[in-house]
């Protein structure tokens, strides 16, 4: 995973463009909904043994940066380290979404989610790379009837980090972070939003210690609603704290 060719990235960019609904007919039907959001997040991967660990995550997402609620996300999982550079996770997420934007949901609604995830680490020179592949099985509540609909979704994220002092990111050093993640719906009950979301992110990070880091950045978040007509363009402030506890030392 340490070396990747330029052709790989060109292919990835080409496939991403193909997946985006960018035909002239589709563009003529689009309704754009612009929002300013703030996501305030905590992430932790805690080692229990050399192979096993626990993932914990809390995200408080706000509409109008801080003023109004947008979403609450709680996610946990069991990690298994296949190698030093490969980790598999099986987990559960609880999500509560509130009405926001110019095309809000009729009421609050919740989602229960099971996910399977594979993370692969690599590098190109000083740039650290992370590939994250995730499958999600989603039970999404209707805000009108309270009934649940089952949905499948696949996600792929490519994340890069660049140290700003030295060749690696060490304690008490800043760094740059960027990622792009595409969401694709598939299976029964998918409507016109096979392309579900895209997230493009750029941030400045600071590693306080081997266990803790903070990132503050901008997320360009595009969401296609189920109708295929409404596209959210969410300009989002992200503040993320990572704190990993190694219980093997206890």
mmCIF file of C-alpha atoms in Angstrom:
data_model
loop_
_atom_site.group_PDB
_atom_site.id
_atom_site.type_symbol
_atom_site.label_atom_id
_atom_site.label_comp_id
_atom_site.label_asym_id
_atom_site.label_seq_id
_atom_site.Cartn_x
_atom_site.Cartn_y
_atom_site.Cartn_z
ATOM 1 C CA UNK A 1 0.000 0.000 0.000
ATOM 2 C CA UNK A 2 3.040 2.326 0.052
ATOM 3 C CA UNK A 3 3.125 3.045 -3.678
ATOM 4 C CA UNK A 4 0.259 4.143 -5.905
ATOM 5 C CA UNK A 5 0.468 5.084 -9.571
ATOM 6 C CA UNK A 6 -0.826 8.243 -11.211
ATOM 7 C CA UNK A 7 -3.082 6.071 -13.356
ATOM 8 C CA UNK A 8 -4.859 4.863 -10.205
ATOM 9 C CA UNK A 9 -5.859 8.378 -9.205
ATOM 10 C CA UNK A 10 -6.877 9.306 -12.738
ATOM 11 C CA UNK A 11 -9.118 6.243 -12.847
ATOM 12 C CA UNK A 12 -10.624 7.112 -9.452
ATOM 13 C CA UNK A 13 -11.348 10.688 -10.554
ATOM 14 C CA UNK A 14 -12.883 9.448 -13.814
ATOM 15 C CA UNK A 15 -15.152 6.945 -12.068
ATOM 16 C CA UNK A 16 -16.271 9.590 -9.571
ATOM 17 C CA UNK A 17 -17.221 11.939 -12.394
ATOM 18 C CA UNK A 18 -19.186 9.165 -14.070
ATOM 19 C CA UNK A 19 -21.152 8.554 -10.884
ATOM 20 C CA UNK A 20 -22.157 12.176 -10.471
ATOM 21 C CA UNK A 21 -25.518 13.081 -12.075
ATOM 22 C CA UNK A 22 -24.160 15.728 -14.425
ATOM 23 C CA UNK A 23 -26.140 15.361 -17.649
ATOM 24 C CA UNK A 24 -27.785 18.435 -19.149
ATOM 25 C CA UNK A 25 -31.266 17.055 -18.531
ATOM 26 C CA UNK A 26 -30.517 16.331 -14.894
ATOM 27 C CA UNK A 27 -28.990 19.773 -14.357
ATOM 28 C CA UNK A 28 -32.080 21.470 -15.773
ATOM 29 C CA UNK A 29 -34.239 19.762 -13.125
ATOM 30 C CA UNK A 30 -32.021 20.501 -10.151
ATOM 31 C CA UNK A 31 -33.108 22.656 -7.248
ATOM 32 C CA UNK A 32 -30.169 23.898 -5.166
ATOM 33 C CA UNK A 33 -30.464 24.375 -1.419
ATOM 34 C CA UNK A 34 -27.516 26.258 0.119
ATOM 35 C CA UNK A 35 -26.856 25.884 3.851
ATOM 36 C CA UNK A 36 -24.196 26.860 6.398
ATOM 37 C CA UNK A 37 -23.614 24.098 8.931
ATOM 38 C CA UNK A 38 -21.240 23.272 11.764
ATOM 39 C CA UNK A 39 -20.162 19.738 12.693
ATOM 40 C CA UNK A 40 -18.528 19.237 16.101
ATOM 41 C CA UNK A 41 -17.082 15.744 16.427
ATOM 42 C CA UNK A 42 -15.202 13.285 18.628
ATOM 43 C CA UNK A 43 -13.525 10.080 17.363
ATOM 44 C CA UNK A 44 -11.692 7.366 19.283
ATOM 45 C CA UNK A 45 -10.159 3.993 18.408
ATOM 46 C CA UNK A 46 -9.180 2.318 21.667
ATOM 47 C CA UNK A 47 -6.853 -0.696 21.707
ATOM 48 C CA UNK A 48 -7.796 -3.573 24.031
ATOM 49 C CA UNK A 49 -5.234 -6.097 22.715
ATOM 50 C CA UNK A 50 -2.801 -6.133 19.792
ATOM 51 C CA UNK A 51 -5.636 -7.317 17.539
ATOM 52 C CA UNK A 52 -8.877 -6.075 19.095
ATOM 53 C CA UNK A 53 -10.215 -2.636 19.926
ATOM 54 C CA UNK A 54 -13.312 -0.454 20.242
ATOM 55 C CA UNK A 55 -14.432 2.497 18.127
ATOM 56 C CA UNK A 56 -16.374 5.373 19.740
ATOM 57 C CA UNK A 57 -17.771 8.431 17.976
ATOM 58 C CA UNK A 58 -20.060 11.368 18.688
ATOM 59 C CA UNK A 59 -21.057 14.060 16.192
ATOM 60 C CA UNK A 60 -23.228 17.074 16.998
ATOM 61 C CA UNK A 61 -24.229 18.691 13.706
ATOM 62 C CA UNK A 62 -25.788 22.160 13.709
ATOM 63 C CA UNK A 63 -27.616 24.224 11.105
ATOM 64 C CA UNK A 64 -26.610 27.906 10.794
ATOM 65 C CA UNK A 65 -23.224 26.895 12.285
ATOM 66 C CA UNK A 66 -24.464 26.744 15.907
ATOM 67 C CA UNK A 67 -27.966 28.172 16.128
ATOM 68 C CA UNK A 68 -30.235 25.256 15.181
ATOM 69 C CA UNK A 69 -30.044 21.441 15.391
ATOM 70 C CA UNK A 70 -29.314 19.507 12.205
ATOM 71 C CA UNK A 71 -28.314 15.992 13.245
ATOM 72 C CA UNK A 72 -27.049 13.891 16.135
ATOM 73 C CA UNK A 73 -24.853 10.900 15.309
ATOM 74 C CA UNK A 74 -23.597 8.267 17.764
ATOM 75 C CA UNK A 75 -21.468 5.456 16.343
ATOM 76 C CA UNK A 76 -19.595 2.570 17.907
ATOM 77 C CA UNK A 77 -17.915 -0.588 16.670
ATOM 78 C CA UNK A 78 -15.497 -3.450 17.254
ATOM 79 C CA UNK A 79 -12.105 -3.098 15.540
ATOM 80 C CA UNK A 80 -9.906 -5.972 14.372
ATOM 81 C CA UNK A 81 -6.344 -5.240 13.233
ATOM 82 C CA UNK A 82 -5.632 -7.537 10.298
ATOM 83 C CA UNK A 83 -2.118 -6.080 9.928
ATOM 84 C CA UNK A 84 -0.399 -2.889 11.077
ATOM 85 C CA UNK A 85 -1.866 -1.142 8.012
ATOM 86 C CA UNK A 86 -5.284 -2.811 7.693
ATOM 87 C CA UNK A 87 -8.218 -2.675 10.131
ATOM 88 C CA UNK A 88 -11.737 -4.126 9.881
ATOM 89 C CA UNK A 89 -14.654 -2.713 11.890
ATOM 90 C CA UNK A 90 -18.169 -4.011 12.526
ATOM 91 C CA UNK A 91 -20.409 -1.467 14.183
ATOM 92 C CA UNK A 92 -23.709 0.290 14.856
ATOM 93 C CA UNK A 93 -24.823 3.888 14.417
ATOM 94 C CA UNK A 94 -27.764 5.864 15.780
ATOM 95 C CA UNK A 95 -28.694 9.030 13.889
ATOM 96 C CA UNK A 96 -31.416 11.567 14.649
ATOM 97 C CA UNK A 97 -32.113 14.189 11.967
ATOM 98 C CA UNK A 98 -34.025 17.436 12.478
ATOM 99 C CA UNK A 99 -35.801 19.630 9.905
ATOM 100 C CA UNK A 100 -33.428 22.201 8.374
ATOM 101 C CA UNK A 101 -32.834 24.136 5.160
ATOM 102 C CA UNK A 102 -35.294 25.391 2.548
ATOM 103 C CA UNK A 103 -36.639 21.857 1.935
ATOM 104 C CA UNK A 104 -36.892 20.430 5.460
ATOM 105 C CA UNK A 105 -38.234 17.046 6.522
ATOM 106 C CA UNK A 106 -41.775 17.058 7.887
ATOM 107 C CA UNK A 107 -40.526 16.243 11.399
ATOM 108 C CA UNK A 108 -37.619 14.738 13.318
ATOM 109 C CA UNK A 109 -36.725 11.172 12.340
ATOM 110 C CA UNK A 110 -34.200 8.547 13.410
ATOM 111 C CA UNK A 111 -32.041 6.000 11.652
ATOM 112 C CA UNK A 112 -30.504 2.757 12.923
ATOM 113 C CA UNK A 113 -27.462 1.634 10.983
ATOM 114 C CA UNK A 114 -25.202 -1.425 10.861
ATOM 115 C CA UNK A 115 -21.896 -1.004 9.044
ATOM 116 C CA UNK A 116 -18.866 -3.019 7.923
ATOM 117 C CA UNK A 117 -15.656 -1.134 7.262
ATOM 118 C CA UNK A 118 -12.137 -1.762 5.969
ATOM 119 C CA UNK A 119 -9.354 0.816 6.399
ATOM 120 C CA UNK A 120 -6.033 0.540 4.552
ATOM 121 C CA UNK A 121 -3.069 2.790 5.337
ATOM 122 C CA UNK A 122 -0.232 3.703 2.987
ATOM 123 C CA UNK A 123 2.009 6.592 2.000
ATOM 124 C CA UNK A 124 3.626 8.393 -0.896
ATOM 125 C CA UNK A 125 6.787 10.121 0.295
ATOM 126 C CA UNK A 126 5.701 12.455 3.154
ATOM 127 C CA UNK A 127 1.980 12.125 2.376
ATOM 128 C CA UNK A 128 0.065 9.654 4.527
ATOM 129 C CA UNK A 129 -2.886 7.931 2.824
ATOM 130 C CA UNK A 130 -5.968 6.225 4.191
ATOM 131 C CA UNK A 131 -8.465 4.285 2.075
ATOM 132 C CA UNK A 132 -11.780 3.632 3.842
ATOM 133 C CA UNK A 133 -14.393 1.265 2.371
ATOM 134 C CA UNK A 134 -17.739 1.094 4.183
ATOM 135 C CA UNK A 135 -20.998 -0.796 3.607
ATOM 136 C CA UNK A 136 -24.103 0.350 5.478
ATOM 137 C CA UNK A 137 -27.414 -1.367 6.185
ATOM 138 C CA UNK A 138 -29.835 1.417 7.122
ATOM 139 C CA UNK A 139 -33.274 1.448 8.730
ATOM 140 C CA UNK A 140 -34.577 4.990 8.141
ATOM 141 C CA UNK A 141 -37.758 6.215 9.821
ATOM 142 C CA UNK A 142 -40.349 8.166 7.856
ATOM 143 C CA UNK A 143 -40.937 11.599 9.444
ATOM 144 C CA UNK A 144 -44.595 11.327 8.414
ATOM 145 C CA UNK A 145 -45.678 7.764 9.236
ATOM 146 C CA UNK A 146 -42.846 6.676 11.590
ATOM 147 C CA UNK A 147 -42.491 3.478 9.525
ATOM 148 C CA UNK A 148 -38.977 2.278 8.668
ATOM 149 C CA UNK A 149 -37.498 1.763 5.193
ATOM 150 C CA UNK A 150 -34.475 -0.480 4.657
ATOM 151 C CA UNK A 151 -31.692 0.953 2.478
ATOM 152 C CA UNK A 152 -28.184 -0.095 1.415
ATOM 153 C CA UNK A 153 -25.308 2.279 0.844
ATOM 154 C CA UNK A 154 -21.624 2.014 -0.094
ATOM 155 C CA UNK A 155 -19.017 4.646 0.778
ATOM 156 C CA UNK A 156 -15.423 5.167 -0.292
ATOM 157 C CA UNK A 157 -13.075 7.761 1.230
ATOM 158 C CA UNK A 158 -9.517 8.675 0.277
ATOM 159 C CA UNK A 159 -7.810 10.773 2.964
ATOM 160 C CA UNK A 160 -4.366 12.361 2.808
ATOM 161 C CA UNK A 161 -2.270 14.010 5.534
ATOM 162 C CA UNK A 162 0.846 16.149 5.103
ATOM 163 C CA UNK A 163 3.184 17.011 8.024
ATOM 164 C CA UNK A 164 4.155 20.675 8.244
ATOM 165 C CA UNK A 165 7.236 20.024 10.394
ATOM 166 C CA UNK A 166 9.533 17.161 9.486
ATOM 167 C CA UNK A 167 8.747 14.101 7.422
ATOM 168 C CA UNK A 168 6.166 12.506 9.746
ATOM 169 C CA UNK A 169 3.410 13.817 12.023
ATOM 170 C CA UNK A 170 4.748 13.760 15.587
ATOM 171 C CA UNK A 171 3.427 15.054 18.919
ATOM 172 C CA UNK A 172 3.155 18.851 19.209
ATOM 173 C CA UNK A 173 3.297 19.307 15.432
ATOM 174 C CA UNK A 174 0.812 20.744 12.879
ATOM 175 C CA UNK A 175 -0.310 19.070 9.672
ATOM 176 C CA UNK A 176 -2.683 19.439 6.741
ATOM 177 C CA UNK A 177 -5.511 16.956 6.112
ATOM 178 C CA UNK A 178 -7.773 16.474 3.090
ATOM 179 C CA UNK A 179 -10.258 13.854 1.955
ATOM 180 C CA UNK A 180 -12.961 13.131 -0.559
ATOM 181 C CA UNK A 181 -15.750 10.641 0.122
ATOM 182 C CA UNK A 182 -18.473 9.464 -2.255
ATOM 183 C CA UNK A 183 -21.738 7.767 -1.156
ATOM 184 C CA UNK A 184 -23.653 5.425 -3.491
ATOM 185 C CA UNK A 185 -27.059 3.890 -2.761
ATOM 186 C CA UNK A 186 -27.979 0.468 -4.139
ATOM 187 C CA UNK A 187 -30.564 -2.309 -3.815
ATOM 188 C CA UNK A 188 -34.298 -2.134 -3.212
ATOM 189 C CA UNK A 189 -36.042 1.081 -2.129
ATOM 190 C CA UNK A 190 -33.431 3.352 -3.716
ATOM 191 C CA UNK A 191 -35.238 6.109 -5.574
ATOM 192 C CA UNK A 192 -33.505 8.635 -7.835
ATOM 193 C CA UNK A 193 -30.536 9.254 -5.550
ATOM 194 C CA UNK A 194 -28.223 6.394 -6.478
ATOM 195 C CA UNK A 195 -25.596 9.095 -6.113
ATOM 196 C CA UNK A 196 -26.308 9.999 -2.498
ATOM 197 C CA UNK A 197 -23.587 12.361 -1.301
ATOM 198 C CA UNK A 198 -20.099 13.694 -1.863
ATOM 199 C CA UNK A 199 -17.884 15.213 0.818
ATOM 200 C CA UNK A 200 -14.719 17.200 0.025
ATOM 201 C CA UNK A 201 -12.699 18.348 3.040
ATOM 202 C CA UNK A 202 -9.605 20.439 3.802
ATOM 203 C CA UNK A 203 -8.332 21.149 7.325
ATOM 204 C CA UNK A 204 -5.465 22.251 9.513
ATOM 205 C CA UNK A 205 -4.625 19.755 12.235
ATOM 206 C CA UNK A 206 -2.490 19.684 15.358
ATOM 207 C CA UNK A 207 -1.306 16.535 17.128
ATOM 208 C CA UNK A 208 -1.070 17.170 20.865
ATOM 209 C CA UNK A 209 0.306 13.719 21.673
ATOM 210 C CA UNK A 210 0.421 10.189 20.250
ATOM 211 C CA UNK A 211 -3.184 9.819 21.456
ATOM 212 C CA UNK A 212 -4.818 13.178 20.724
ATOM 213 C CA UNK A 213 -5.256 15.447 17.694
ATOM 214 C CA UNK A 214 -7.542 18.314 16.707
ATOM 215 C CA UNK A 215 -8.622 19.325 13.189
ATOM 216 C CA UNK A 216 -10.477 22.471 12.107
ATOM 217 C CA UNK A 217 -11.508 22.659 8.479
ATOM 218 C CA UNK A 218 -14.032 23.234 5.710
ATOM 219 C CA UNK A 219 -16.335 20.580 4.235
ATOM 220 C CA UNK A 220 -18.018 21.052 0.858
ATOM 221 C CA UNK A 221 -20.962 18.686 1.319
ATOM 222 C CA UNK A 222 -23.314 17.860 -1.583
ATOM 223 C CA UNK A 223 -26.434 15.753 -0.866
ATOM 224 C CA UNK A 224 -28.974 14.552 -3.432
ATOM 225 C CA UNK A 225 -32.411 14.057 -1.893
ATOM 226 C CA UNK A 226 -34.449 10.920 -2.652
ATOM 227 C CA UNK A 227 -36.528 12.717 -5.297
ATOM 228 C CA UNK A 228 -33.406 13.421 -7.341
ATOM 229 C CA UNK A 229 -34.580 17.032 -7.747
ATOM 230 C CA UNK A 230 -33.162 18.779 -4.678
ATOM 231 C CA UNK A 231 -29.408 19.047 -4.149
ATOM 232 C CA UNK A 232 -28.135 20.386 -0.854
ATOM 233 C CA UNK A 233 -24.901 22.392 -1.045
ATOM 234 C CA UNK A 234 -23.785 22.502 2.555
ATOM 235 C CA UNK A 235 -20.862 24.778 3.426
ATOM 236 C CA UNK A 236 -19.757 23.214 6.676
ATOM 237 C CA UNK A 237 -17.316 24.095 9.437
ATOM 238 C CA UNK A 238 -15.827 20.901 10.893
ATOM 239 C CA UNK A 239 -14.146 20.699 14.282
ATOM 240 C CA UNK A 240 -12.921 17.195 15.082
ATOM 241 C CA UNK A 241 -11.158 15.864 18.170
ATOM 242 C CA UNK A 242 -9.498 12.446 18.006
ATOM 243 C CA UNK A 243 -8.488 10.771 21.268
ATOM 244 C CA UNK A 244 -7.322 7.151 21.191
ATOM 245 C CA UNK A 245 -6.797 5.308 24.478
ATOM 246 C CA UNK A 246 -4.428 2.336 24.589
ATOM 247 C CA UNK A 247 -5.792 0.068 27.324
ATOM 248 C CA UNK A 248 -2.919 -2.386 26.767
ATOM 249 C CA UNK A 249 -0.766 -0.117 28.944
ATOM 250 C CA UNK A 250 -3.120 -0.284 31.907
#
